[in-house]
Amino acid sequence: MFDRLDTIKAKYEALTEELSKPEVLGDYEQVKKLSKDQKDLEETYLKYKEYLKVINDKKEAEELLNDPEMGDFAKEEINELNTKQEELVKELEILLIPKDPNDDKDIIMEIRGAAGGDEANIFAGDLFRMYSHYADKIGWKIQVLDEEPGAAGGYSQIEVKIKGENVYSKLKYESGSHRVQRVPVTEANGRIQTSTATVLVMPEVEDVDIEINPNDLRIDTYCASGHGGQGVNTTPSAVRITHLPTNTVVTCQNERSQIQNKAQAMEVLKARLYQMEQEKQDAELGSERRNKIGTGARSEKIRTYNYPQNRVTDHRIGYTTNNLDRVMDGDLDDLLQALQNEDQKRKLETEE
């Protein structure tokens, strides 16, 4: 562990020196790359420097143990430094866990009404609002790419892009089947009904991540049926792209122009194909896959939202809170942090 930390410290300091050279400062692309490399190491570097300071302070305190006037003070200080050292070791262990390369990426999220008819679509709309409120609180931006409103409200499907800092790292655990238990507005007899909506979270894919052969695509255009002003139902601005080898179909109609919709649809297609490849690789990893927080499959039941009891339960980690009303208003910090903590714990156990 400390060999790795020494290597990180040396690399960070070498990057600092490199970034101070005039010939480097004059090259924007080089500065951008080196700055990113340094930023990736910064948190671990600073935490390790804090650890080294604690070790140095302990050595100085130990030299005073036999001093008649300072001995008691030194002993008390050493006890405090030992506690701090243990805390820092745990934090450094977590920082050394291999980082998910997708963590700092924006995402494409798809929410669908599943089992439960109109109530499932209404719940899909509730989930969209929940994530929208959370995004607003964090300072992320949401862009609707495609939507199919439900007849009684909500959405049978809605696809959005969420942009901001470390979006995937926070929302990557949300993929799966979300279950709601409540009396639907469509239920005349006041009976509690169970319905589900599914969420799929995909990291936004850059061109270097996946290549698509244009000959493998069929692109169709049609008139948009949603928002968009005068162009709706009069010009073929909506785009449907079919990836023939996998029969993957994506649509986009929320932009005014066909060119914009095509660009957005291609982003979604890349994310879907990348997700399929990731799932294939994960399946081949076997036991390592089982150490993850859930499979990320749309069919996996991950969470229950029980309205009569004002309760939310995440079944993967046994987390329960009786603040459903706050969760649905976007107060997701505690839930997402619990998932992240459990993921880190499992990864540490795997490494050990």
Short mmCIF file of C-alpha atoms in Angstrom, two decimals:
data_model
loop_
_atom_site.label_atom_id
_atom_site.label_comp_id
_atom_site.label_asym_id
_atom_site.label_seq_id
_atom_site.Cartn_x
_atom_site.Cartn_y
_atom_site.Cartn_z
CA MET A 1 0.00 0.00 0.00
CA PHE A 2 2.68 2.51 0.98
CA ASP A 3 4.79 1.66 -2.08
CA ARG A 4 1.79 2.67 -4.21
CA LEU A 5 1.36 5.86 -2.20
CA ASP A 6 5.04 6.75 -2.60
CA THR A 7 4.66 6.23 -6.35
CA ILE A 8 1.59 8.49 -6.47
CA LYS A 9 3.41 11.17 -4.45
CA ALA A 10 6.42 11.08 -6.78
CA LYS A 11 4.21 11.20 -9.88
CA TYR A 12 2.15 14.12 -8.56
CA GLU A 13 5.25 16.13 -7.75
CA ALA A 14 6.80 15.32 -11.13
CA LEU A 15 3.61 16.59 -12.82
CA THR A 16 3.79 19.79 -10.75
CA GLU A 17 7.34 20.35 -11.94
CA GLU A 18 6.39 19.56 -15.56
CA LEU A 19 3.50 22.03 -15.46
CA SER A 20 5.85 24.81 -14.40
CA LYS A 21 8.04 24.52 -17.52
CA PRO A 22 7.58 27.36 -20.06
CA GLU A 23 7.58 25.00 -23.06
CA VAL A 24 4.72 23.04 -21.50
CA LEU A 25 2.72 26.11 -20.45
CA GLY A 26 2.71 27.22 -24.09
CA ASP A 27 1.00 23.99 -25.22
CA TYR A 28 -2.71 24.12 -24.30
CA GLU A 29 -3.42 20.45 -25.05
CA GLN A 30 -0.40 19.31 -23.04
CA VAL A 31 -1.39 21.50 -20.08
CA LYS A 32 -4.94 20.15 -20.25
CA LYS A 33 -3.76 16.53 -20.24
CA LEU A 34 -1.16 16.96 -17.48
CA SER A 35 -3.59 18.96 -15.33
CA LYS A 36 -6.18 16.20 -15.61
CA ASP A 37 -3.58 13.56 -14.69
CA GLN A 38 -2.57 15.62 -11.67
CA LYS A 39 -6.19 16.25 -10.64
CA ASP A 40 -6.84 12.49 -10.66
CA LEU A 41 -4.02 12.02 -8.13
CA GLU A 42 -4.63 15.12 -6.03
CA GLU A 43 -7.00 13.78 -3.36
CA THR A 44 -4.80 10.75 -2.65
CA TYR A 45 -1.63 12.87 -2.71
CA LEU A 46 -2.99 15.39 -0.19
CA LYS A 47 -4.33 12.66 2.08
CA TYR A 48 -0.96 10.87 2.02
CA LYS A 49 0.83 14.13 2.85
CA GLU A 50 -1.50 14.49 5.81
CA TYR A 51 -0.61 10.93 6.86
CA LEU A 52 3.13 11.63 6.57
CA LYS A 53 2.73 14.73 8.73
CA VAL A 54 1.03 12.64 11.42
CA ILE A 55 3.93 10.14 11.33
CA ASN A 56 6.44 12.98 11.64
CA ASP A 57 4.49 14.59 14.49
CA LYS A 58 4.45 11.24 16.31
CA LYS A 59 8.23 10.91 16.04
CA GLU A 60 8.68 14.39 17.50
CA ALA A 61 6.26 13.62 20.33
CA GLU A 62 8.00 10.31 21.12
CA GLU A 63 11.27 12.19 21.60
CA LEU A 64 9.60 14.12 24.44
CA LEU A 65 8.22 11.09 26.32
CA ASN A 66 11.09 11.06 28.83
CA ASP A 67 11.01 14.82 29.34
CA PRO A 68 9.86 15.47 32.95
CA GLU A 69 7.85 18.54 31.97
CA MET A 70 6.54 17.50 28.53
CA GLY A 71 6.17 13.70 28.97
CA ASP A 72 2.47 13.65 29.94
CA PHE A 73 1.59 16.12 27.18
CA ALA A 74 3.56 14.04 24.62
CA LYS A 75 1.78 10.82 25.69
CA GLU A 76 -1.63 12.44 25.24
CA GLU A 77 -0.62 13.81 21.85
CA ILE A 78 0.64 10.39 20.71
CA ASN A 79 -2.71 8.79 21.60
CA GLU A 80 -4.52 11.41 19.51
CA LEU A 81 -2.10 10.95 16.62
CA ASN A 82 -2.50 7.15 16.74
CA THR A 83 -6.29 7.58 16.34
CA LYS A 84 -5.77 10.02 13.48
CA GLN A 85 -3.29 7.63 11.83
CA GLU A 86 -5.82 4.77 11.91
CA GLU A 87 -8.50 6.99 10.35
CA LEU A 88 -6.14 8.13 7.59
CA VAL A 89 -5.10 4.56 6.76
CA LYS A 90 -8.77 3.61 6.24
CA GLU A 91 -9.32 6.67 4.04
CA LEU A 92 -6.20 5.90 2.00
CA GLU A 93 -7.31 2.30 1.50
CA ILE A 94 -10.56 3.57 -0.04
CA LEU A 95 -8.73 6.11 -2.21
CA LEU A 96 -6.51 3.33 -3.58
CA ILE A 97 -9.47 1.26 -4.77
CA PRO A 98 -9.25 1.20 -8.60
CA LYS A 99 -11.48 3.95 -9.92
CA ASP A 100 -14.32 3.17 -12.28
CA PRO A 101 -13.20 4.86 -15.54
CA ASN A 102 -16.80 5.98 -16.14
CA ASP A 103 -17.25 7.71 -12.76
CA ASP A 104 -16.63 11.26 -14.01
CA LYS A 105 -18.83 10.87 -17.10
CA ASP A 106 -22.23 12.34 -17.83
CA ILE A 107 -25.05 9.83 -18.21
CA ILE A 108 -28.03 8.90 -20.31
CA MET A 109 -30.90 7.71 -18.14
CA GLU A 110 -33.95 5.87 -19.37
CA ILE A 111 -37.05 5.46 -17.17
CA ARG A 112 -39.92 3.22 -18.26
CA GLY A 113 -43.30 2.38 -16.78
CA ALA A 114 -43.36 -1.42 -16.40
CA ALA A 115 -45.88 -3.62 -14.55
CA GLY A 116 -49.01 -1.81 -13.39
CA GLY A 117 -50.49 -0.02 -16.38
CA ASP A 118 -51.29 3.67 -15.88
CA GLU A 119 -49.98 3.62 -12.29
CA ALA A 120 -46.59 2.33 -13.49
CA ASN A 121 -46.34 5.23 -15.94
CA ILE A 122 -47.34 7.73 -13.22
CA PHE A 123 -44.62 6.27 -10.97
CA ALA A 124 -42.09 6.56 -13.81
CA GLY A 125 -42.96 10.26 -13.88
CA ASP A 126 -42.47 10.46 -10.10
CA LEU A 127 -39.00 8.91 -10.44
CA PHE A 128 -38.11 11.38 -13.18
CA ARG A 129 -39.14 14.27 -10.92
CA MET A 130 -37.14 12.74 -8.04
CA TYR A 131 -33.94 12.62 -10.10
CA SER A 132 -34.69 16.08 -11.54
CA HIS A 133 -34.97 17.61 -8.05
CA TYR A 134 -31.72 15.90 -7.02
CA ALA A 135 -29.96 17.16 -10.14
CA ASP A 136 -31.16 20.71 -9.46
CA LYS A 137 -29.84 20.51 -5.91
CA ILE A 138 -26.42 19.25 -7.05
CA GLY A 139 -26.21 21.75 -9.91
CA TRP A 140 -26.46 19.24 -12.76
CA LYS A 141 -28.24 19.94 -16.05
CA ILE A 142 -30.98 17.69 -17.44
CA GLN A 143 -31.89 17.51 -21.11
CA VAL A 144 -34.87 15.46 -22.29
CA LEU A 145 -33.94 13.44 -25.38
CA ASP A 146 -37.15 11.51 -25.97
CA GLU A 147 -40.43 11.01 -24.12
CA GLU A 148 -43.67 9.07 -24.44
CA PRO A 149 -46.25 10.54 -22.02
CA GLY A 150 -48.64 8.12 -20.32
CA ALA A 151 -52.36 8.45 -20.97
CA ALA A 152 -53.11 9.07 -17.27
CA GLY A 153 -49.91 11.02 -16.55
CA GLY A 154 -46.24 10.28 -16.13
CA TYR A 155 -44.36 8.50 -18.89
CA SER A 156 -44.41 5.12 -20.53
CA GLN A 157 -40.81 6.03 -21.37
CA ILE A 158 -38.55 9.04 -20.95
CA GLU A 159 -34.91 9.34 -21.92
CA VAL A 160 -32.72 12.13 -20.55
CA LYS A 161 -29.10 13.25 -20.52
CA ILE A 162 -27.75 14.42 -17.16
CA LYS A 163 -24.59 16.54 -17.27
CA GLY A 164 -22.41 17.67 -14.39
CA GLU A 165 -19.59 16.66 -12.09
CA ASN A 166 -19.25 12.91 -11.39
CA VAL A 167 -22.84 12.13 -12.42
CA TYR A 168 -22.22 8.45 -13.20
CA SER A 169 -20.37 7.87 -9.92
CA LYS A 170 -23.47 8.94 -7.96
CA LEU A 171 -26.27 7.48 -10.09
CA LYS A 172 -24.72 4.27 -11.45
CA TYR A 173 -26.44 2.19 -8.73
CA GLU A 174 -29.92 3.31 -9.85
CA SER A 175 -30.28 0.82 -12.71
CA GLY A 176 -32.93 -1.80 -12.05
CA SER A 177 -36.60 -2.25 -11.21
CA HIS A 178 -38.12 0.23 -8.75
CA ARG A 179 -41.31 -0.93 -7.01
CA VAL A 180 -44.03 1.33 -5.61
CA GLN A 181 -46.74 0.33 -3.12
CA ARG A 182 -49.59 2.83 -2.74
CA VAL A 183 -53.24 3.54 -3.53
CA PRO A 184 -53.21 4.70 -7.17
CA VAL A 185 -55.17 7.78 -8.22
CA THR A 186 -56.78 5.45 -10.76
CA GLU A 187 -58.03 3.06 -8.00
CA ALA A 188 -61.65 3.74 -7.08
CA ASN A 189 -61.82 1.26 -4.16
CA GLY A 190 -58.81 2.61 -2.24
CA ARG A 191 -56.79 -0.59 -2.44
CA ILE A 192 -52.99 -0.58 -2.25
CA GLN A 193 -51.43 -1.66 -5.53
CA THR A 194 -47.88 -2.68 -6.38
CA SER A 195 -46.45 -1.34 -9.64
CA THR A 196 -42.98 -1.07 -11.10
CA ALA A 197 -40.90 1.24 -13.24
CA THR A 198 -37.45 0.46 -14.58
CA VAL A 199 -34.39 2.70 -14.65
CA LEU A 200 -31.35 2.27 -16.87
CA VAL A 201 -28.23 4.41 -16.30
CA MET A 202 -25.59 4.47 -19.05
CA PRO A 203 -22.37 6.49 -19.12
CA GLU A 204 -22.13 8.90 -22.03
CA VAL A 205 -19.74 7.41 -24.56
CA GLU A 206 -17.03 9.31 -26.38
CA ASP A 207 -15.99 8.46 -29.91
CA VAL A 208 -12.83 6.75 -28.67
CA ASP A 209 -14.86 4.33 -26.55
CA ILE A 210 -16.84 2.65 -29.30
CA GLU A 211 -16.89 2.70 -33.09
CA ILE A 212 -20.03 2.27 -35.19
CA ASN A 213 -19.94 1.30 -38.85
CA PRO A 214 -22.30 3.65 -40.76
CA ASN A 215 -23.23 0.70 -43.00
CA ASP A 216 -24.73 -1.01 -39.93
CA LEU A 217 -27.30 1.75 -39.46
CA ARG A 218 -30.79 2.36 -40.83
CA ILE A 219 -31.93 5.93 -40.25
CA ASP A 220 -35.61 6.89 -40.56
CA THR A 221 -37.18 10.32 -40.10
CA TYR A 222 -40.76 11.18 -39.17
CA CYS A 223 -42.83 14.04 -37.78
CA ALA A 224 -42.35 14.72 -34.09
CA SER A 225 -45.39 14.31 -31.85
CA GLY A 226 -44.29 16.12 -28.69
CA HIS A 227 -43.09 19.61 -27.82
CA GLY A 228 -41.39 21.70 -30.46
CA GLY A 229 -43.66 24.52 -31.60
CA GLN A 230 -44.77 25.02 -35.19
CA GLY A 231 -42.58 22.24 -36.57
CA VAL A 232 -44.45 19.49 -34.73
CA ASN A 233 -46.42 17.20 -37.06
CA THR A 234 -45.41 19.28 -40.10
CA THR A 235 -41.72 18.53 -40.72
CA PRO A 236 -39.87 15.20 -40.41
CA SER A 237 -37.49 16.36 -37.65
CA ALA A 238 -37.75 13.24 -35.46
CA VAL A 239 -35.13 10.53 -36.02
CA ARG A 240 -35.16 6.77 -35.51
CA ILE A 241 -31.86 4.89 -35.79
CA THR A 242 -31.67 1.10 -35.97
CA HIS A 243 -28.38 -0.69 -35.38
CA LEU A 244 -28.90 -3.69 -37.61
CA PRO A 245 -26.38 -6.18 -36.11
CA THR A 246 -27.97 -5.90 -32.63
CA ASN A 247 -31.46 -4.71 -33.67
CA THR A 248 -31.06 -1.82 -31.23
CA VAL A 249 -33.52 1.02 -31.91
CA VAL A 250 -33.23 4.57 -30.56
CA THR A 251 -35.39 7.60 -31.26
CA CYS A 252 -35.07 11.33 -30.60
CA GLN A 253 -37.64 14.02 -31.34
CA ASN A 254 -37.21 16.73 -28.71
CA GLU A 255 -34.90 19.00 -30.69
CA ARG A 256 -36.26 21.29 -33.40
CA SER A 257 -33.96 20.14 -36.18
CA GLN A 258 -33.41 16.74 -37.73
CA ILE A 259 -29.62 17.23 -37.48
CA GLN A 260 -29.79 17.85 -33.72
CA ASN A 261 -32.09 14.88 -33.17
CA LYS A 262 -29.80 12.64 -35.19
CA ALA A 263 -26.77 13.73 -33.13
CA GLN A 264 -28.61 13.05 -29.88
CA ALA A 265 -29.87 9.67 -31.11
CA MET A 266 -26.31 8.65 -32.03
CA GLU A 267 -25.17 9.50 -28.50
CA VAL A 268 -27.88 7.26 -27.06
CA LEU A 269 -27.02 4.46 -29.50
CA LYS A 270 -23.34 4.58 -28.53
CA ALA A 271 -24.28 4.46 -24.85
CA ARG A 272 -26.56 1.46 -25.42
CA LEU A 273 -23.96 -0.50 -27.39
CA TYR A 274 -21.32 0.34 -24.80
CA GLN A 275 -23.68 -0.85 -22.04
CA MET A 276 -24.28 -4.13 -23.88
CA GLU A 277 -20.54 -4.70 -24.20
CA GLN A 278 -20.02 -3.93 -20.51
CA GLU A 279 -22.75 -6.41 -19.51
CA LYS A 280 -21.14 -9.06 -21.70
CA GLN A 281 -17.74 -8.49 -20.09
CA ASP A 282 -19.22 -8.48 -16.59
CA ALA A 283 -20.99 -11.78 -17.23
CA GLU A 284 -17.66 -13.31 -18.24
CA LEU A 285 -16.04 -12.13 -15.00
CA GLY A 286 -18.29 -14.40 -12.96
CA SER A 287 -17.59 -14.07 -9.23
CA GLU A 288 -16.32 -10.51 -9.55
CA ARG A 289 -19.69 -9.60 -11.00
CA ARG A 290 -21.42 -10.93 -7.88
CA ASN A 291 -19.40 -8.57 -5.69
CA LYS A 292 -21.05 -5.57 -7.31
CA ILE A 293 -23.98 -3.65 -5.85
CA GLY A 294 -26.59 -5.38 -8.00
CA THR A 295 -26.26 -6.50 -11.56
CA GLY A 296 -27.46 -3.30 -13.18
CA ALA A 297 -30.00 -5.36 -15.13
CA ARG A 298 -33.35 -3.74 -15.80
CA SER A 299 -35.15 -6.80 -14.39
CA GLU A 300 -33.43 -6.74 -10.98
CA LYS A 301 -35.72 -5.47 -8.19
CA ILE A 302 -33.55 -2.99 -6.32
CA ARG A 303 -35.86 -0.76 -4.29
CA THR A 304 -39.36 -0.44 -2.82
CA TYR A 305 -41.17 2.86 -2.22
CA ASN A 306 -43.95 2.17 0.31
CA TYR A 307 -46.25 5.21 0.57
CA PRO A 308 -48.56 4.04 3.44
CA GLN A 309 -45.48 3.57 5.68
CA ASN A 310 -43.54 6.54 4.19
CA ARG A 311 -40.70 4.02 3.73
CA VAL A 312 -37.97 3.43 1.15
CA THR A 313 -36.01 0.16 1.22
CA ASP A 314 -33.02 -0.70 -0.96
CA HIS A 315 -32.99 -4.50 -1.07
CA ARG A 316 -29.38 -4.86 -2.24
CA ILE A 317 -27.85 -3.44 0.92
CA GLY A 318 -30.73 -3.68 3.42
CA TYR A 319 -30.99 0.10 3.70
CA THR A 320 -34.31 1.53 4.98
CA THR A 321 -35.41 5.09 5.64
CA ASN A 322 -38.82 6.39 6.73
CA ASN A 323 -38.42 9.62 4.79
CA LEU A 324 -40.02 8.62 1.49
CA ASP A 325 -41.57 12.07 1.10
CA ARG A 326 -38.13 13.70 1.29
CA VAL A 327 -36.58 11.08 -1.00
CA MET A 328 -39.21 11.74 -3.67
CA ASP A 329 -38.39 15.45 -3.37
CA GLY A 330 -34.80 14.64 -4.35
CA ASP A 331 -33.18 14.12 -0.95
CA LEU A 332 -31.06 11.19 -2.13
CA ASP A 333 -27.73 11.95 -0.45
CA ASP A 334 -27.98 9.43 2.42
CA LEU A 335 -29.26 6.64 0.18
CA LEU A 336 -26.64 7.15 -2.52
CA GLN A 337 -23.87 7.46 0.10
CA ALA A 338 -24.96 4.16 1.71
CA LEU A 339 -24.72 2.45 -1.68
CA GLN A 340 -21.29 3.95 -2.35
CA ASN A 341 -20.03 2.91 1.11
CA GLU A 342 -21.19 -0.67 0.62
CA ASP A 343 -19.60 -0.80 -2.83
CA GLN A 344 -16.28 0.40 -1.39
CA LYS A 345 -16.52 -2.15 1.43
CA ARG A 346 -17.07 -5.02 -1.02
CA LYS A 347 -14.21 -3.88 -3.24
CA LEU A 348 -11.87 -3.73 -0.23
CA GLU A 349 -12.92 -7.26 0.77
CA THR A 350 -12.30 -8.44 -2.79
CA GLU A 351 -8.80 -6.94 -2.84
CA GLU A 352 -7.96 -8.49 0.50
#
